[in-house]
Amino acid sequence: MRGMKAVSQTFSVVVAFVVAAVVLAAALYAYSQYQVLSAPPTSSTTTSSGPSKVILPYDNSTKTVYIKLVTLSSSSSQFNFNGTSFGSMIIYVPAGWNLNITYENQESLPHNLNLVQNNTAIPQSGDIAEDGKILLTIGATSSTYQLQGLSGGQSASGLYQDIAPGDYWFACGITGHAASGMWVDVVVSPSVTQPYVVVSSS
């Protein structure tokens, strides 16, 4: 009887250890995906008054910033870019620069990526075109962005040149996805000297 109890206790400890290891591995994978996919840092700074600022990869000679956004399957929401939702990621770009954008969908639900010159603070409509002007669509076309997107595991790229100062979004155009949180703020300004990203905790 004691032998059975000891085996049972040992089995319980092993199961608990395996579960903890799996949870830790999943958390580390999600963290590493965000770090690698959101912006390979060239440098970063943190202040006591705010979140970390991570410099995005860029080519100063061609005034091009390289942006990679990924819809992570490991995020708490299927409506995410790099694990963030509802504009908690803000990308800052110098005015007049080129945006070399890669979008990858790791979710089973189809998604696409649109650069929108927005005229509302947050997406309010099922159709992002009602909240601003769509400047670039990746993973769909200008006529199919509300219905079609990249399937899980697919990626696509696009280039937008000489972006003017102003406020923009990266947003999924499929009906209702942006309003469900699938958007990133983009701020373009002549006062920004090198492109960077900030992610707030809220």
Short mmCIF file of C-alpha atoms in Angstrom, two decimals:
data_model
loop_
_atom_site.label_atom_id
_atom_site.label_comp_id
_atom_site.label_asym_id
_atom_site.label_seq_id
_atom_site.Cartn_x
_atom_site.Cartn_y
_atom_site.Cartn_z
CA MET A 1 0.00 0.00 0.00
CA ARG A 2 2.86 2.34 0.88
CA GLY A 3 4.49 1.49 -2.43
CA MET A 4 1.33 2.42 -4.34
CA LYS A 5 1.06 5.70 -2.42
CA ALA A 6 4.71 6.54 -3.15
CA VAL A 7 4.25 5.77 -6.85
CA SER A 8 1.09 7.91 -6.90
CA GLN A 9 2.88 10.83 -5.24
CA THR A 10 5.86 10.48 -7.60
CA PHE A 11 3.51 10.39 -10.59
CA SER A 12 1.72 13.55 -9.36
CA VAL A 13 5.04 15.37 -8.96
CA VAL A 14 6.17 14.32 -12.45
CA VAL A 15 2.86 15.43 -14.00
CA ALA A 16 3.04 18.80 -12.19
CA PHE A 17 6.63 19.27 -13.38
CA VAL A 18 5.72 18.43 -17.01
CA VAL A 19 2.74 20.82 -16.97
CA ALA A 20 4.90 23.62 -15.49
CA ALA A 21 7.59 22.98 -18.13
CA VAL A 22 5.05 23.14 -20.97
CA VAL A 23 3.53 26.39 -19.64
CA LEU A 24 7.00 27.94 -19.24
CA ALA A 25 8.03 26.82 -22.75
CA ALA A 26 4.85 28.33 -24.25
CA ALA A 27 5.42 31.62 -22.40
CA LEU A 28 9.07 31.79 -23.51
CA TYR A 29 8.08 31.02 -27.11
CA ALA A 30 5.45 33.78 -27.14
CA TYR A 31 7.93 36.25 -25.62
CA SER A 32 10.66 35.34 -28.10
CA GLN A 33 8.23 35.64 -31.03
CA TYR A 34 7.22 39.12 -29.93
CA GLN A 35 10.82 40.22 -29.44
CA VAL A 36 11.97 38.87 -32.81
CA LEU A 37 8.94 39.69 -34.90
CA SER A 38 7.92 43.09 -33.63
CA ALA A 39 11.22 44.86 -34.13
CA PRO A 40 14.74 43.44 -34.07
CA PRO A 41 16.25 46.08 -31.79
CA THR A 42 19.29 48.11 -32.71
CA SER A 43 18.95 49.92 -29.39
CA SER A 44 16.34 50.57 -26.76
CA THR A 45 15.78 52.90 -23.88
CA THR A 46 13.45 52.78 -20.91
CA THR A 47 12.40 55.73 -18.83
CA SER A 48 10.73 55.75 -15.44
CA SER A 49 7.79 57.61 -16.96
CA GLY A 50 6.98 55.18 -19.73
CA PRO A 51 7.51 51.92 -21.60
CA SER A 52 10.57 50.82 -23.52
CA LYS A 53 11.36 52.46 -26.85
CA VAL A 54 12.75 49.99 -29.39
CA ILE A 55 14.48 51.26 -32.52
CA LEU A 56 13.15 49.59 -35.66
CA PRO A 57 15.53 48.30 -38.35
CA TYR A 58 16.09 50.93 -41.02
CA ASP A 59 18.32 52.06 -43.87
CA ASN A 60 19.15 55.72 -43.44
CA SER A 61 20.62 56.01 -46.96
CA THR A 62 17.28 55.10 -48.57
CA LYS A 63 15.10 56.51 -45.74
CA THR A 64 13.41 53.10 -45.38
CA VAL A 65 12.07 51.52 -42.21
CA TYR A 66 11.50 47.76 -42.08
CA ILE A 67 8.34 46.80 -40.22
CA LYS A 68 7.24 43.21 -39.58
CA LEU A 69 3.82 42.62 -38.08
CA VAL A 70 2.57 39.17 -37.16
CA THR A 71 -0.78 37.91 -35.95
CA LEU A 72 0.30 35.48 -33.24
CA SER A 73 -1.68 32.34 -32.59
CA SER A 74 -0.29 32.30 -29.04
CA SER A 75 -1.88 35.64 -28.10
CA SER A 76 -4.90 35.91 -25.81
CA SER A 77 -6.82 37.48 -28.70
CA GLN A 78 -7.01 36.31 -32.31
CA PHE A 79 -7.32 40.00 -33.29
CA ASN A 80 -3.71 41.03 -32.62
CA PHE A 81 -0.56 42.37 -34.20
CA ASN A 82 2.57 41.05 -32.46
CA GLY A 83 0.43 40.12 -29.48
CA THR A 84 -0.97 43.66 -29.05
CA SER A 85 -4.49 44.99 -29.60
CA PHE A 86 -6.48 48.23 -29.47
CA GLY A 87 -3.59 50.53 -30.42
CA SER A 88 -1.32 49.59 -27.51
CA MET A 89 1.53 49.44 -30.03
CA ILE A 90 2.59 52.81 -31.48
CA ILE A 91 5.07 53.01 -34.34
CA TYR A 92 6.88 56.34 -34.88
CA VAL A 93 8.31 57.10 -38.33
CA PRO A 94 10.20 60.13 -39.68
CA ALA A 95 8.16 62.12 -42.20
CA GLY A 96 8.99 61.42 -45.84
CA TRP A 97 10.36 57.92 -45.19
CA ASN A 98 9.46 54.69 -46.98
CA LEU A 99 7.68 51.86 -45.16
CA ASN A 100 8.80 48.36 -46.16
CA ILE A 101 6.13 46.22 -44.49
CA THR A 102 5.91 42.45 -44.07
CA TYR A 103 2.79 40.87 -42.62
CA GLU A 104 2.54 37.25 -41.47
CA ASN A 105 -0.58 35.50 -40.22
CA GLN A 106 -0.01 32.64 -37.76
CA GLU A 107 -3.71 32.47 -36.82
CA SER A 108 -6.17 30.03 -38.38
CA LEU A 109 -8.59 32.92 -39.00
CA PRO A 110 -7.78 34.88 -42.22
CA HIS A 111 -6.41 38.42 -41.74
CA ASN A 112 -4.88 41.16 -43.86
CA LEU A 113 -2.99 44.39 -43.20
CA ASN A 114 -3.89 47.91 -44.34
CA LEU A 115 -2.17 51.24 -43.94
CA VAL A 116 -4.97 53.69 -43.17
CA GLN A 117 -4.78 57.48 -42.92
CA ASN A 118 -7.38 57.62 -40.18
CA ASN A 119 -9.91 60.33 -39.42
CA THR A 120 -11.22 58.78 -36.19
CA ALA A 121 -9.21 58.13 -33.03
CA ILE A 122 -10.08 54.43 -33.04
CA PRO A 123 -11.76 52.17 -35.60
CA GLN A 124 -15.50 52.62 -35.14
CA SER A 125 -16.97 51.02 -38.23
CA GLY A 126 -17.02 47.47 -39.57
CA ASP A 127 -15.45 48.93 -42.73
CA ILE A 128 -12.11 50.67 -42.05
CA ALA A 129 -12.61 52.78 -45.20
CA GLU A 130 -15.35 54.64 -43.32
CA ASP A 131 -12.82 55.64 -40.64
CA GLY A 132 -10.11 56.87 -43.01
CA LYS A 133 -8.39 56.49 -46.36
CA ILE A 134 -6.77 53.13 -47.16
CA LEU A 135 -3.33 53.79 -48.66
CA LEU A 136 -1.96 50.25 -48.95
CA THR A 137 -3.41 46.74 -48.62
CA ILE A 138 -1.29 43.63 -47.96
CA GLY A 139 -2.75 40.13 -48.13
CA ALA A 140 -5.85 41.17 -50.11
CA THR A 141 -6.81 43.70 -52.79
CA SER A 142 -8.48 47.09 -52.63
CA SER A 143 -11.76 45.41 -53.58
CA THR A 144 -11.50 42.29 -51.37
CA TYR A 145 -9.98 43.64 -48.12
CA GLN A 146 -13.29 43.27 -46.23
CA LEU A 147 -13.64 39.57 -47.06
CA GLN A 148 -10.24 38.05 -47.82
CA GLY A 149 -6.91 37.70 -46.09
CA LEU A 150 -3.89 35.53 -45.60
CA SER A 151 -4.46 32.04 -44.23
CA GLY A 152 -2.47 30.72 -41.28
CA GLY A 153 1.24 30.42 -42.12
CA GLN A 154 1.11 32.84 -45.08
CA SER A 155 2.97 36.14 -45.36
CA ALA A 156 3.06 39.05 -47.81
CA SER A 157 4.93 42.32 -48.18
CA GLY A 158 4.30 45.81 -49.47
CA LEU A 159 6.01 49.17 -49.80
CA TYR A 160 4.58 52.62 -49.14
CA GLN A 161 6.86 55.48 -50.19
CA ASP A 162 7.38 59.00 -48.93
CA ILE A 163 4.81 58.94 -46.13
CA ALA A 164 3.44 62.36 -45.20
CA PRO A 165 3.24 63.66 -41.62
CA GLY A 166 0.09 62.59 -39.84
CA ASP A 167 -1.68 59.85 -37.91
CA TYR A 168 -2.22 56.41 -39.39
CA TRP A 169 -3.19 52.87 -38.48
CA PHE A 170 -2.07 49.45 -39.48
CA ALA A 171 -5.39 47.59 -39.32
CA CYS A 172 -6.98 44.38 -40.51
CA GLY A 173 -9.61 45.24 -43.10
CA ILE A 174 -11.81 42.16 -42.74
CA THR A 175 -15.20 43.36 -41.54
CA GLY A 176 -15.20 43.95 -37.79
CA HIS A 177 -11.61 42.87 -37.11
CA ALA A 178 -10.19 46.37 -36.54
CA ALA A 179 -13.13 47.34 -34.34
CA SER A 180 -12.39 44.17 -32.33
CA GLY A 181 -8.92 45.52 -31.55
CA MET A 182 -6.80 44.59 -34.56
CA TRP A 183 -5.02 47.90 -35.13
CA VAL A 184 -1.72 49.62 -34.41
CA ASP A 185 -1.16 53.39 -34.21
CA VAL A 186 1.40 54.93 -36.57
CA VAL A 187 2.66 58.46 -35.95
CA VAL A 188 4.62 60.16 -38.74
CA SER A 189 6.41 63.37 -37.83
CA PRO A 190 9.37 65.50 -38.94
CA SER A 191 10.44 65.59 -35.28
CA VAL A 192 11.09 61.83 -35.32
CA THR A 193 14.72 61.26 -36.34
CA GLN A 194 14.78 57.45 -36.42
CA PRO A 195 11.90 54.95 -36.51
CA TYR A 196 10.93 53.23 -33.26
CA VAL A 197 8.09 51.38 -31.56
CA VAL A 198 6.57 51.72 -28.10
CA VAL A 199 4.16 49.24 -26.54
CA SER A 200 2.06 50.34 -23.59
CA SER A 201 1.06 47.90 -20.89
CA SER A 202 -2.65 48.74 -21.17
#
